Short mmCIF file of C-alpha atoms and ligand atoms in Angstrom, two decimals:
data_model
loop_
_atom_site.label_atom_id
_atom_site.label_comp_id
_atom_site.label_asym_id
_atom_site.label_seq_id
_atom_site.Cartn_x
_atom_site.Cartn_y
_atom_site.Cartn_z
CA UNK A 1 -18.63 -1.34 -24.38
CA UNK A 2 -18.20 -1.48 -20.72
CA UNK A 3 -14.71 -0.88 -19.59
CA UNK A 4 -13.04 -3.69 -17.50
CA UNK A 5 -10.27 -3.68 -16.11
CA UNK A 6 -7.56 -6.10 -13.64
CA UNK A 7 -5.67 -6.48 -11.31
CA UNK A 8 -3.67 -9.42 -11.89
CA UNK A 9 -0.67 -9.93 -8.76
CA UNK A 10 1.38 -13.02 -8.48
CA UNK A 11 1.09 -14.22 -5.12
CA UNK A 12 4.99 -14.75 -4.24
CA UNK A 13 4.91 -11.86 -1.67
CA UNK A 14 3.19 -9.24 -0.10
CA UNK A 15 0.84 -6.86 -1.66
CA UNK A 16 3.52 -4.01 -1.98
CA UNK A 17 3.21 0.05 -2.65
CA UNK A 18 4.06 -0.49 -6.48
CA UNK A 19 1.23 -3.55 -6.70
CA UNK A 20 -1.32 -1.17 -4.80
CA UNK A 21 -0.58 1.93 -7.49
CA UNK A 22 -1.18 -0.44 -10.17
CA UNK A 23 -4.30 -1.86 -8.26
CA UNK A 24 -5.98 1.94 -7.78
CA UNK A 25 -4.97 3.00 -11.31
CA UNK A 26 -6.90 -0.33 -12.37
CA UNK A 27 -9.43 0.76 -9.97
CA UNK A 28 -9.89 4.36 -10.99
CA UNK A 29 -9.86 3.40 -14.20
CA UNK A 30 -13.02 1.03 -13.81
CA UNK A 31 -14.91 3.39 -11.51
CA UNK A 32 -14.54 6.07 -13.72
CA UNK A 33 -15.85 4.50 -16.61
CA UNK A 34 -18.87 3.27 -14.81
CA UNK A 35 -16.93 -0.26 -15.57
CA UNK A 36 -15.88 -3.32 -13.63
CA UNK A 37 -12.75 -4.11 -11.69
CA UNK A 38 -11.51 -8.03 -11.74
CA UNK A 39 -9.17 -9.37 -9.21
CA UNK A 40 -7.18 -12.20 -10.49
CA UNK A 41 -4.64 -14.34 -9.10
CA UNK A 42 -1.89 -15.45 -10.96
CA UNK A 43 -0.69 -18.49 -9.06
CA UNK A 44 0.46 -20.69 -11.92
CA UNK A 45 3.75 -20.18 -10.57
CA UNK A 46 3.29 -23.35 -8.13
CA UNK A 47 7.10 -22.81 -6.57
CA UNK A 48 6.79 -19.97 -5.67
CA UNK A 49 2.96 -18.94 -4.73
CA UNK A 50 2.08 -19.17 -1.27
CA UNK A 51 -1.34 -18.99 1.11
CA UNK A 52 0.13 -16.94 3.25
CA UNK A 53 0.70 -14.24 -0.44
CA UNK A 54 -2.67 -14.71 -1.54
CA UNK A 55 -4.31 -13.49 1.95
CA UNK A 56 -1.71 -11.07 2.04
CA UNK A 57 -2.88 -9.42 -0.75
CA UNK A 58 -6.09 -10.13 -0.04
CA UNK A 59 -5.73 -8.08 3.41
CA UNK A 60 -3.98 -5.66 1.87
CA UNK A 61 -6.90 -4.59 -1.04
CA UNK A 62 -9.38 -4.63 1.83
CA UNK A 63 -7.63 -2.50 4.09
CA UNK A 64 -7.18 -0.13 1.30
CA UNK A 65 -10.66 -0.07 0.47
CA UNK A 66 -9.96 -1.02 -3.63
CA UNK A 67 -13.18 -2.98 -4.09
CA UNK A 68 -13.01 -5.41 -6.57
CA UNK A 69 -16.70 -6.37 -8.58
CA UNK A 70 -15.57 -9.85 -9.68
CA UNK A 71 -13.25 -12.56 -8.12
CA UNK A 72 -10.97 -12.96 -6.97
CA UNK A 73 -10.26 -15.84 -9.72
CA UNK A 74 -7.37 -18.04 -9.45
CA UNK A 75 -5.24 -19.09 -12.67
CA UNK A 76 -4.88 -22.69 -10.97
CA UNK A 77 -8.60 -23.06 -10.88
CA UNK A 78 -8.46 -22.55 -14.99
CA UNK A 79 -6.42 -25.16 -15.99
CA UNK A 80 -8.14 -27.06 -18.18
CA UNK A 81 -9.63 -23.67 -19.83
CA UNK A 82 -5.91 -23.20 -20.50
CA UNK A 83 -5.68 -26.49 -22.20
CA UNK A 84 -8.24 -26.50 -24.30
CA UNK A 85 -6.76 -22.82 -25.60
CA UNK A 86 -3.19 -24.98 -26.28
CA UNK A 87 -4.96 -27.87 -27.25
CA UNK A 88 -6.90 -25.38 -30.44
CA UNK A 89 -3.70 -23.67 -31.10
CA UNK A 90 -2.09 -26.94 -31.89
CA UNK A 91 -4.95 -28.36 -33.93
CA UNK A 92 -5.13 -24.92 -35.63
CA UNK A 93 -1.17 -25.69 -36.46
CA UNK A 94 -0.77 -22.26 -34.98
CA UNK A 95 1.37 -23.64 -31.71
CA UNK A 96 3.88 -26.94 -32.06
CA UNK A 97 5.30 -29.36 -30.19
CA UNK A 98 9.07 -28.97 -29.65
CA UNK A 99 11.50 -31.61 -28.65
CA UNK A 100 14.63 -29.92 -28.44
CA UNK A 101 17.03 -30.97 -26.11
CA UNK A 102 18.09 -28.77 -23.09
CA UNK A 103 21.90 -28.96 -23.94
CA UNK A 104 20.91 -27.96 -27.78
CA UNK A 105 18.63 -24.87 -26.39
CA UNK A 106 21.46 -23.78 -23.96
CA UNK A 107 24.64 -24.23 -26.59
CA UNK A 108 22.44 -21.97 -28.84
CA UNK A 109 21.72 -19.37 -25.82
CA UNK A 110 25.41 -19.28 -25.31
CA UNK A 111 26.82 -18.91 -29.13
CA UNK A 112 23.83 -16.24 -29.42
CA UNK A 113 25.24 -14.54 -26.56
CA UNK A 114 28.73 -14.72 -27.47
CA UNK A 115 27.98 -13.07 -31.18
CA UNK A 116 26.54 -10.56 -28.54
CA UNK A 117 22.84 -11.44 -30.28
CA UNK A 118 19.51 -11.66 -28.48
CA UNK A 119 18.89 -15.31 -27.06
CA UNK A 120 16.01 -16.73 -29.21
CA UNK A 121 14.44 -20.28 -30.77
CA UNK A 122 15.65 -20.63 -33.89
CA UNK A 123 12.46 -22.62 -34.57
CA UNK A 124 13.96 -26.31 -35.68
CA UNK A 125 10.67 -27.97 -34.13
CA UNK A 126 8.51 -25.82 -36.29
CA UNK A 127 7.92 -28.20 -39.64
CA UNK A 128 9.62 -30.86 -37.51
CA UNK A 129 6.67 -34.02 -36.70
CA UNK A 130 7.20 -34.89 -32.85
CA UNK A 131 6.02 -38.18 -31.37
CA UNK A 132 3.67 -37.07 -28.64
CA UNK A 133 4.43 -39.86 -26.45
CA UNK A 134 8.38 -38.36 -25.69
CA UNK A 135 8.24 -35.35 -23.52
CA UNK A 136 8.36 -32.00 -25.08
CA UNK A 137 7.51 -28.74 -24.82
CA UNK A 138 4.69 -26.95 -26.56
CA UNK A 139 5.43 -23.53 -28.48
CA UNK A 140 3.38 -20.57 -30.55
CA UNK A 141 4.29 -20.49 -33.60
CA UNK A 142 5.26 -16.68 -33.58
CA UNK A 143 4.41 -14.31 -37.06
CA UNK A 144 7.52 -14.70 -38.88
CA UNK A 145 7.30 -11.40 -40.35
CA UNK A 146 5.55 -8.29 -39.95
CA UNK A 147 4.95 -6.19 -36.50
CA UNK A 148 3.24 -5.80 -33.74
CA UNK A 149 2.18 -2.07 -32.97
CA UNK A 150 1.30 -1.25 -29.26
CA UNK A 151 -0.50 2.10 -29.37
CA UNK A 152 -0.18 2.19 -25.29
CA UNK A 153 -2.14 4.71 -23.28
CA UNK A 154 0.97 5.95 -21.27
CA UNK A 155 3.82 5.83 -23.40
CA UNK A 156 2.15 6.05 -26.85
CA UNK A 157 2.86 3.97 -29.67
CA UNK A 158 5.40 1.12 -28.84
CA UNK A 159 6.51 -1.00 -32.45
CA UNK A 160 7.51 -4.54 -32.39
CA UNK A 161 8.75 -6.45 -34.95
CA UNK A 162 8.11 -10.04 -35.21
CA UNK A 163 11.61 -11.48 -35.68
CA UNK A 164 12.49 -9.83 -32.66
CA UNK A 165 9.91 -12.11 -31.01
CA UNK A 166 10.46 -15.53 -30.93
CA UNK A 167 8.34 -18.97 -30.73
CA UNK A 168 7.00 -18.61 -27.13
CA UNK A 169 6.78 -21.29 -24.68
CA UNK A 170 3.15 -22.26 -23.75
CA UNK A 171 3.35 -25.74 -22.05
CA UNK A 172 5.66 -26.73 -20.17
CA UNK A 173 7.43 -30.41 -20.10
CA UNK A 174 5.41 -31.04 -16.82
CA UNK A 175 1.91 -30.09 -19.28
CA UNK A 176 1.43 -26.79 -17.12
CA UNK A 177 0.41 -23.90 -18.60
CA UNK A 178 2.67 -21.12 -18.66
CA UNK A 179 2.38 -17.47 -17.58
CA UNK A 180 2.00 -15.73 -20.97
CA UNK A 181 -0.60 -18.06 -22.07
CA UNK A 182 -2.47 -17.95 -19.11
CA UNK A 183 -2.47 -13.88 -19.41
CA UNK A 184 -4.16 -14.29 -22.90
CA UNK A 185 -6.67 -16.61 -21.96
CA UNK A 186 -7.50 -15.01 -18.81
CA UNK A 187 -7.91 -11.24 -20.52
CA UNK A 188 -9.80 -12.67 -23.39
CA UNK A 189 -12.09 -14.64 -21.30
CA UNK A 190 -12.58 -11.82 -18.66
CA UNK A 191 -13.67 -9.50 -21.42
CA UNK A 192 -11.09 -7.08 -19.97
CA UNK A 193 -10.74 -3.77 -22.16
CA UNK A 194 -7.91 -2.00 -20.49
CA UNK A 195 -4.64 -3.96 -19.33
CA UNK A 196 -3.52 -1.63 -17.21
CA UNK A 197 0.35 -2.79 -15.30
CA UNK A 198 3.84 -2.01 -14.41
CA UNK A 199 6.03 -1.47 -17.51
CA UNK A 200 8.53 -4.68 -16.40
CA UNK A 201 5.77 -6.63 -18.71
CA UNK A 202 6.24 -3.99 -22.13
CA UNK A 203 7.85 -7.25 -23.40
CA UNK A 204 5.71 -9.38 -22.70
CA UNK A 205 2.86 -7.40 -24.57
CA UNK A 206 3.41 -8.24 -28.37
CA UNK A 207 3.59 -12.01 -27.32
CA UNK A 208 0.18 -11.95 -25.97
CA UNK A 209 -1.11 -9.78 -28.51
CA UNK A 210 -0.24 -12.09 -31.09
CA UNK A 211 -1.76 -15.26 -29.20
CA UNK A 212 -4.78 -13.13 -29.00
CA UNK A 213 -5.14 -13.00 -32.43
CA UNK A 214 -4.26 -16.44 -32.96
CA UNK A 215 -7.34 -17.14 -30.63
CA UNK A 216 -9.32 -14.73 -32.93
CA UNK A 217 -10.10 -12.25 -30.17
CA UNK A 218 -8.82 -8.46 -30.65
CA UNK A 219 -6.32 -6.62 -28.41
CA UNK A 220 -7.53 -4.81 -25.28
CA UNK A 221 -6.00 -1.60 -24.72
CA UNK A 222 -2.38 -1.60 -22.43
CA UNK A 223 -1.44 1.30 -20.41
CA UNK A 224 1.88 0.61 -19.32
CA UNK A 225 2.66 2.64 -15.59
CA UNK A 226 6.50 3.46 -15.01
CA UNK A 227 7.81 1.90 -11.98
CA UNK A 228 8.26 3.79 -8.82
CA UNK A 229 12.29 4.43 -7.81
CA UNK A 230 13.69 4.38 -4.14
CA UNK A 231 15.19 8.23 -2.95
CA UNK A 232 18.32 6.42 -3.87
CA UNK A 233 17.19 6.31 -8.48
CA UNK A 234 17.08 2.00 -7.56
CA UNK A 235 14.05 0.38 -8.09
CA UNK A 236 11.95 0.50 -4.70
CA UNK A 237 12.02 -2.72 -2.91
CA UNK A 238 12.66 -3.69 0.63
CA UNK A 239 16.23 -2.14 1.10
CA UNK A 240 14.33 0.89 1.05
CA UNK A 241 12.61 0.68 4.06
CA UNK A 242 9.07 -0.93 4.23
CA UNK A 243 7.45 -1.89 0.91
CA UNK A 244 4.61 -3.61 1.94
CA UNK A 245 1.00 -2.00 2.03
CA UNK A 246 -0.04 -3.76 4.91
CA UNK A 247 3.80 -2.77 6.92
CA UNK A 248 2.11 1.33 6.13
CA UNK A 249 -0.31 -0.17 7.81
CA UNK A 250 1.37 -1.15 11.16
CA UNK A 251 3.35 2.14 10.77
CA UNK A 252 0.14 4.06 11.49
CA UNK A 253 -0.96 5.21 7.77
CA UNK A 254 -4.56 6.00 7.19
CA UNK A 255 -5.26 3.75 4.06
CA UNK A 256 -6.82 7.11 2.27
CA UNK A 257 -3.54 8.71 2.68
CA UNK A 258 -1.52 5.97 1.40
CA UNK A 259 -3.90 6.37 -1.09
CA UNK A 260 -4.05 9.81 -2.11
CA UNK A 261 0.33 9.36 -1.88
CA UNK A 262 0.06 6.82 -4.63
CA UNK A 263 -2.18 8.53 -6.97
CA UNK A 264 0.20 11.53 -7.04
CA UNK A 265 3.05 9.30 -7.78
CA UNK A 266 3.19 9.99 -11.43
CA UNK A 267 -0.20 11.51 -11.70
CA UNK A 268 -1.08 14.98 -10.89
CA UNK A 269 -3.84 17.69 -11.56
CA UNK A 270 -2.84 21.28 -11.51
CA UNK A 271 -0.88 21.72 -8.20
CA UNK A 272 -3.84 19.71 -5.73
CA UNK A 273 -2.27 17.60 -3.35
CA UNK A 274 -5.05 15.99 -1.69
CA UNK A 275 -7.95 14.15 -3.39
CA UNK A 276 -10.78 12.20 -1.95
CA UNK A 277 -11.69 9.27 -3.39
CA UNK A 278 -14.80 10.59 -5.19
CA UNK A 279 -12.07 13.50 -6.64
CA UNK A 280 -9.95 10.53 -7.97
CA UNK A 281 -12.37 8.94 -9.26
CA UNK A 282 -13.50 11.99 -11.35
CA UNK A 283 -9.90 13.69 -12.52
CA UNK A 284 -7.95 10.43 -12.88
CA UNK A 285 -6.69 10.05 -16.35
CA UNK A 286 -4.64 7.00 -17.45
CA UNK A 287 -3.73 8.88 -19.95
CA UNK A 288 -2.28 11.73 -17.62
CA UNK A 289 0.21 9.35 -15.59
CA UNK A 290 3.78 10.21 -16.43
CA UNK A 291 5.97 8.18 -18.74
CA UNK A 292 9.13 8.89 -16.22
CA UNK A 293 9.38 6.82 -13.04
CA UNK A 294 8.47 8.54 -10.11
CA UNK A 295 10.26 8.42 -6.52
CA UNK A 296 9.04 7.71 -3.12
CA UNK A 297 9.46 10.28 -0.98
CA UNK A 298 7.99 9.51 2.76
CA UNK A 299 8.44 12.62 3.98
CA UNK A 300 5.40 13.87 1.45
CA UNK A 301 3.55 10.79 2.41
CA UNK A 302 4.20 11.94 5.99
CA UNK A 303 2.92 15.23 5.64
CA UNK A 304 -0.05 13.80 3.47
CA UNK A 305 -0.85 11.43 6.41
CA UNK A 306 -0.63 14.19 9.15
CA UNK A 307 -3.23 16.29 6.95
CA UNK A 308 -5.35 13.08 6.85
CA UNK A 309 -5.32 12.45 10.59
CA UNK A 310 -6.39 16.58 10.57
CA UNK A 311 -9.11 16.72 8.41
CA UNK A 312 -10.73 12.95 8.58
CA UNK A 313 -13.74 12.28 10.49
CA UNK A 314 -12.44 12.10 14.56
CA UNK A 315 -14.86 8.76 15.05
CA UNK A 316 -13.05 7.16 11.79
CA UNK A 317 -9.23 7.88 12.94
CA UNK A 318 -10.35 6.85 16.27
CA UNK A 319 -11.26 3.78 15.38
CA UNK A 320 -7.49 3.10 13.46
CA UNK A 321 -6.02 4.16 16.45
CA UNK A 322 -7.48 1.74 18.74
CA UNK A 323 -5.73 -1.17 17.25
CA UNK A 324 -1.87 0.87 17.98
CA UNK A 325 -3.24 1.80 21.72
CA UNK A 326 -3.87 -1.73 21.82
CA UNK A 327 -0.11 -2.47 20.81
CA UNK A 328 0.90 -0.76 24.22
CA UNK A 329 -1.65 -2.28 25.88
CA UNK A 330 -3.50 -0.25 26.36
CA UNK A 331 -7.29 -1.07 26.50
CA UNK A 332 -9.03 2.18 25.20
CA UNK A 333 -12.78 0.79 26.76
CA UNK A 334 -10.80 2.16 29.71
CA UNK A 335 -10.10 5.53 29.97
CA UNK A 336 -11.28 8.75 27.55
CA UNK A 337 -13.14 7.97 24.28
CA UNK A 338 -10.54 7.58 21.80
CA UNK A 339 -12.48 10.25 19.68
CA UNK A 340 -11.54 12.95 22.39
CA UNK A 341 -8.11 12.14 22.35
CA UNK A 342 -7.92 12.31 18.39
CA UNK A 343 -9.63 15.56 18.85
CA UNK A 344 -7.09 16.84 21.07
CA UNK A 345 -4.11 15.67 19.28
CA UNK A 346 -4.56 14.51 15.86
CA UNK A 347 -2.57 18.11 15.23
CA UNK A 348 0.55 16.87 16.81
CA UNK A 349 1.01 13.18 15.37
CA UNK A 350 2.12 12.39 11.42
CA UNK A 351 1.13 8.41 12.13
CA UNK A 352 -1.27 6.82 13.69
CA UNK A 353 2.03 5.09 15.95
CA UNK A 354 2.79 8.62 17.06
CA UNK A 355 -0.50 9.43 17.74
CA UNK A 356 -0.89 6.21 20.06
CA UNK A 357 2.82 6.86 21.60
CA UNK A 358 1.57 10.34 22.73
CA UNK A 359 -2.00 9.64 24.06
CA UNK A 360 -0.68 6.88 26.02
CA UNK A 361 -0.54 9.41 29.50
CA UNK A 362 -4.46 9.49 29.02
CA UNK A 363 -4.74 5.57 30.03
CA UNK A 364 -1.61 4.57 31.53
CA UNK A 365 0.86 6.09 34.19
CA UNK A 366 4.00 7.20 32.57
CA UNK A 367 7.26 5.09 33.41
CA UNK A 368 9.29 8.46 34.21
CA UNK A 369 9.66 12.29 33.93
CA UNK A 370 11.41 13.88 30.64
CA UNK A 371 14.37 14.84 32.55
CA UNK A 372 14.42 17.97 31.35
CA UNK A 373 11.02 18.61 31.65
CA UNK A 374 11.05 17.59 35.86
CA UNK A 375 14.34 19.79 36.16
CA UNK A 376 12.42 22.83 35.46
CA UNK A 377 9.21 22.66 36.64
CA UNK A 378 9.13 20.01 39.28
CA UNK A 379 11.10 22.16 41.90
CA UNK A 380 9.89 23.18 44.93
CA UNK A 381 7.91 26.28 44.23
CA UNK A 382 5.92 24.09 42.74
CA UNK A 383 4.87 22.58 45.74
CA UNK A 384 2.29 24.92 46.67
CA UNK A 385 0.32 25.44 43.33
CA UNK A 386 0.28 21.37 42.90
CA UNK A 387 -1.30 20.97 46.62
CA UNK A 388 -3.61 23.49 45.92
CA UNK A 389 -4.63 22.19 42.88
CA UNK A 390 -4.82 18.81 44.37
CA UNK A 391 -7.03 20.28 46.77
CA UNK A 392 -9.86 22.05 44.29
CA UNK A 393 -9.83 18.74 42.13
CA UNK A 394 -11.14 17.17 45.18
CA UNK A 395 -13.91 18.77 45.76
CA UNK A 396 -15.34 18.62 42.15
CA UNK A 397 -17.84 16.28 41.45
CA UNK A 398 -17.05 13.91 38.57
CA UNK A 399 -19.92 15.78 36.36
CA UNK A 400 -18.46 18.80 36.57
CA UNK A 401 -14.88 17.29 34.97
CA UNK A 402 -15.03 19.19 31.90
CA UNK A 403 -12.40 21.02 30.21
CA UNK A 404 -14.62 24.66 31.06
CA UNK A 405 -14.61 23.88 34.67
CA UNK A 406 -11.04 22.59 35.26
CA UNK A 407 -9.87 25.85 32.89
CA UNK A 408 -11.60 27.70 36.18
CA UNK A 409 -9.98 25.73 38.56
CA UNK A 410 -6.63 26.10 37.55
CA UNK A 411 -7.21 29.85 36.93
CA UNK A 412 -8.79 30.04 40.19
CA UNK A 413 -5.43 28.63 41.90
CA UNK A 414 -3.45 31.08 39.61
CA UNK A 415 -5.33 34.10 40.76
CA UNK A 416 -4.92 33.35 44.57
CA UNK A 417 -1.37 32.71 44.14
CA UNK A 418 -0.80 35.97 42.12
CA UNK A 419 1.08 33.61 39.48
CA UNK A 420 0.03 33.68 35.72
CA UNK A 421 -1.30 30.87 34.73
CA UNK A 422 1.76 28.89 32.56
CA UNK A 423 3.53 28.92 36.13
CA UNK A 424 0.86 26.60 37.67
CA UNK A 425 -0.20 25.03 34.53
CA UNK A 426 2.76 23.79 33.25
CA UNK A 427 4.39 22.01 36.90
CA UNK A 428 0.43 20.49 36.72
CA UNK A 429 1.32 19.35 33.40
CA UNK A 430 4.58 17.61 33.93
CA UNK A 431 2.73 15.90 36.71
CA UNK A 432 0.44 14.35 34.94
CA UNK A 433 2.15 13.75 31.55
CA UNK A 434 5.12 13.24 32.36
CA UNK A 435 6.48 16.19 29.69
CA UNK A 436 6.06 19.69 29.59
CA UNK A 437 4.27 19.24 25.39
CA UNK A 438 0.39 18.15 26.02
CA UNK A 439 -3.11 19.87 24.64
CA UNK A 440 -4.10 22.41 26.36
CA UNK A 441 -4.26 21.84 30.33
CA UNK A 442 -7.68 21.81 30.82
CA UNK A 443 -8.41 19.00 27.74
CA UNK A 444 -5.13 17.08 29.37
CA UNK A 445 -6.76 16.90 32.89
CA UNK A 446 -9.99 15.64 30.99
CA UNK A 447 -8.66 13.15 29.34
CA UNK A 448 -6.53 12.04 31.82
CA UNK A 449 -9.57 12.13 34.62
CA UNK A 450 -9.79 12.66 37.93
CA UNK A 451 -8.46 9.37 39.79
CA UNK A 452 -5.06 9.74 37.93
CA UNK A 453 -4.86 13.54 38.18
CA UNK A 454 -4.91 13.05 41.90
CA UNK A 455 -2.36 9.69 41.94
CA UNK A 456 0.06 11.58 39.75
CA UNK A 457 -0.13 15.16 41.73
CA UNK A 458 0.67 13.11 44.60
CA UNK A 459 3.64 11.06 43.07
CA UNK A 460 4.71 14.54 41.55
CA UNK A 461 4.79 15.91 45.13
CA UNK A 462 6.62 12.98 46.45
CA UNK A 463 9.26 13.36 43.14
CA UNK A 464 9.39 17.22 44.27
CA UNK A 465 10.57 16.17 48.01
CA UNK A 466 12.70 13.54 47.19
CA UNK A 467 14.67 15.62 44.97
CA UNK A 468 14.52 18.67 47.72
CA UNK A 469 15.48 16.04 50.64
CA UNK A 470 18.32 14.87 48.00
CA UNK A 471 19.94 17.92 47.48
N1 LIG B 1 1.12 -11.35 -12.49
C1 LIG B 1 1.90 -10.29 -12.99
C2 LIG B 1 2.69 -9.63 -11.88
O1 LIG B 1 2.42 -9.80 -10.75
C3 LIG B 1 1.06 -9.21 -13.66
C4 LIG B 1 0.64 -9.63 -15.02
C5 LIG B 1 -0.20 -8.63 -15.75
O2 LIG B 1 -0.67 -7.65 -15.15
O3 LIG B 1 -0.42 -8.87 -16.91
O4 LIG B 1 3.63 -8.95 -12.15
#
């Protein structure tokens, strides 16, 4: 039998860190198996399901790379699938129409509550004949006895009983279809195998198991994943900072990072820390991922992300990074090849925003001096190595601008002035980076290049004077 699996969001938001766990688990799950992966979107909500959601998560699967092989399928395309599933269960006598007044259903809901009892149909409509012509609801007609036992891949065997469960909703006053029914259908009809989603829906699961078998089609397997906690124990959601996959995103996260952070968030093999996808793909276990919830803890994904930026392929970071140099306007067809400056400082960044906020000096005059920085090494002793310098950059040809020559150069100057090199290297760097923390001076000047190693010597000079003139 070939293993599918789904991803089934609801499009009322964005496509947020808990949604994507779910999504790779689903994913993993399918790849590993040699199976399929569905994308489905549950938009039967109509209040609350936006456009704007569904492209959202749309952009936010892409980004992260979680291929889907079929759909993505829309629940508001299946309507009349959905219907002709009610319309069955009602000619089967296993659903009913139900006619119960509003005020009756919420006096009941009360008077439950108040004998401190679990709100549930007490199931007058059942044997009850209802004019189809006045407007009513349609309901399963739930076992009466007996129960339902979830033997879930996660947290093991789960029993239900039946009278716990009462006679579901499964069309609406308005004739729509509601969300448990359209689950059923959906999952029988899309052959899926493994229902694999956050545990909020654990009681949701005996209801649709029993409409399955009223439809005569047998149980996939559920694997129920533990929902992911805030550093404060709360559920994580926006109070905690950003939540949405595609907000990592903008924050400078490498989408195999994010990733690699989610996998590990309740999942774990040995004490390995990073996996590449093809590693996932082979060690992931559903049955491994912890029954606890697990918490976020950015600092880890942090560290994860600076490893990423490390070890990845130069050409691939460079090519996230553009988009964030772009942000400051900076137009990276202008100035070094992106790839050089990830090569000289993907060390010193944890985000991809870092990474553009200190590689900007290599395309775009700084705005001023770290104070501290100028105090100490733009003074005028500094005068003399910076003109000289200024002098030997001159006469080299552009050609010869590479990190081995300019290492000479500066050297060179250092020798003649009987200085070692940090005090002519680092009043060079201040000049041209506006801080006394770059790569090392020679990959600085060539990234920077020659026309702005000249411009900012000269504006350093002109700093050094004013301030000498000043005092
Ligand atoms: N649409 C549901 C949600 O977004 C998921 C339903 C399911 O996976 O069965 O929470």
């Amino acid at each position: 039998m070939t293993v599918r699996t789904r991803f089934a969001p609801s499009p009322t938001g964005y496509l947020h860190v808990g949604g994507a766990r779910t999504a790779l688990f689903c994913y993993l799950h399918a790849r590993k198996h040699g199976g399929r992966f569905v994308l489905r979107i549950e938009d039967t909500d109509l209040e609350r399901s936006t456009a704007e959601s569904v492209n959202a998560i749309l952009e936010g699967m892409t980004w992260l790379g979680l291929d889907y092989d079929e759909g993505p399928f829309y629940q508001t395309q299946r309507f009349d699938r959905y219907h002709a599933v009610i319309d069955d269960l009602l000619a089967r006598g296993l659903a009913y129409r139900c006619d119960c007044p509003k005020e009756r259903l919420e006096s009941m809901r009360e008077e439950q509550m108040a004998q401190k009892l679990k709100p549930r149909y007490d199931g007058r409509c059942r044997e009850h004949q209802v004019d189809p012509a006045t407007p009513h609801v349609i309901r399963f007609r739930n076992p009466l006895d007996g129960e339902v036992v979830v033997d879930d891949l996660i947290r093991g065997r789960m029993v239900f009983s039946n009278q716990e469960l009462d006679d579901l909703i499964i069309r609406r006053t308005d004739g729509s279809p509601t969300y448990n029914l359209a689950v059923v259908v959906d999952d029988a009809d899309m052959a899926i195998t493994h229902v694999i989603r956050g545990d909020d829906h654990i009681n949701n699961t005996p209801r649709q198991i029993n409409i399955l078998r009223a439809m005569g089609v047998e149980p996939p397997q559920y694997a129920h994943v533990p929902m992911i906690l805030g550093d404060d124990g709360a559920r994580l959601s926006k109070r905690h900072g950003a939540v949405s996959v595609i907000a990592y995103r903008d924050a400078g996260y490498l989408p195999e990072a994010l990733l690699n952070y989610l996998v590990r968030l309740g999942w774990s093999h040995g004490d390995q820390e990073i996996f590449s996808m093809d590693e996932m793909i082979n060690l992931f276990d559903i049955t491994d991922v912890n029954k606890a919830a697990s918490s976020f803890n950015t600092d880890k994904l942090d560290w994860l992300n600076q490893e990423y930026i490390k070890v990845a392929d130069p050409s691939h970071v460079a090519n996230l990074l553009r988009p964030h140099l772009g942000r400051l306007d900076i137009d990276p067809t202008v100035g070094p090849d992106p790839v050089l400056v990830v090569q000289a400082q993907a060390a010193r960044a944890r985000t991809l925003v870092e990474l553009a906020a200190i590689s900007a000096f290599c395309y775009q005059d700084f705005a001023d001096y770290d104070p501290d920085a100028a105090k100490k090494h733009l003074r005028p002793v500094a005068r003399e190595p910076l003109t000289r310098l200024k002098a030997a950059f001159e006469l080299m040809a552009l050609e010869d601008w590479t990190p081995e020559s300019l290492h000479h150069v500066v050297e060179g100057v250092a020798e003649e002035l009987g200085e070692k090199l940090g005090k002519v290297a680092q009043p060079l760097r201040v000049a041209i980076v506006g801080r006394a923390a770059s790569p090392g001076i020679d990959v600085t000047l060539q990234l920077v290049g020659k026309d702005a190693v000249l411009r900012r010597i000269d504006r350093a000079l002109a700093y050094i004077d004013a301030r000498a003139g000043a005092v």
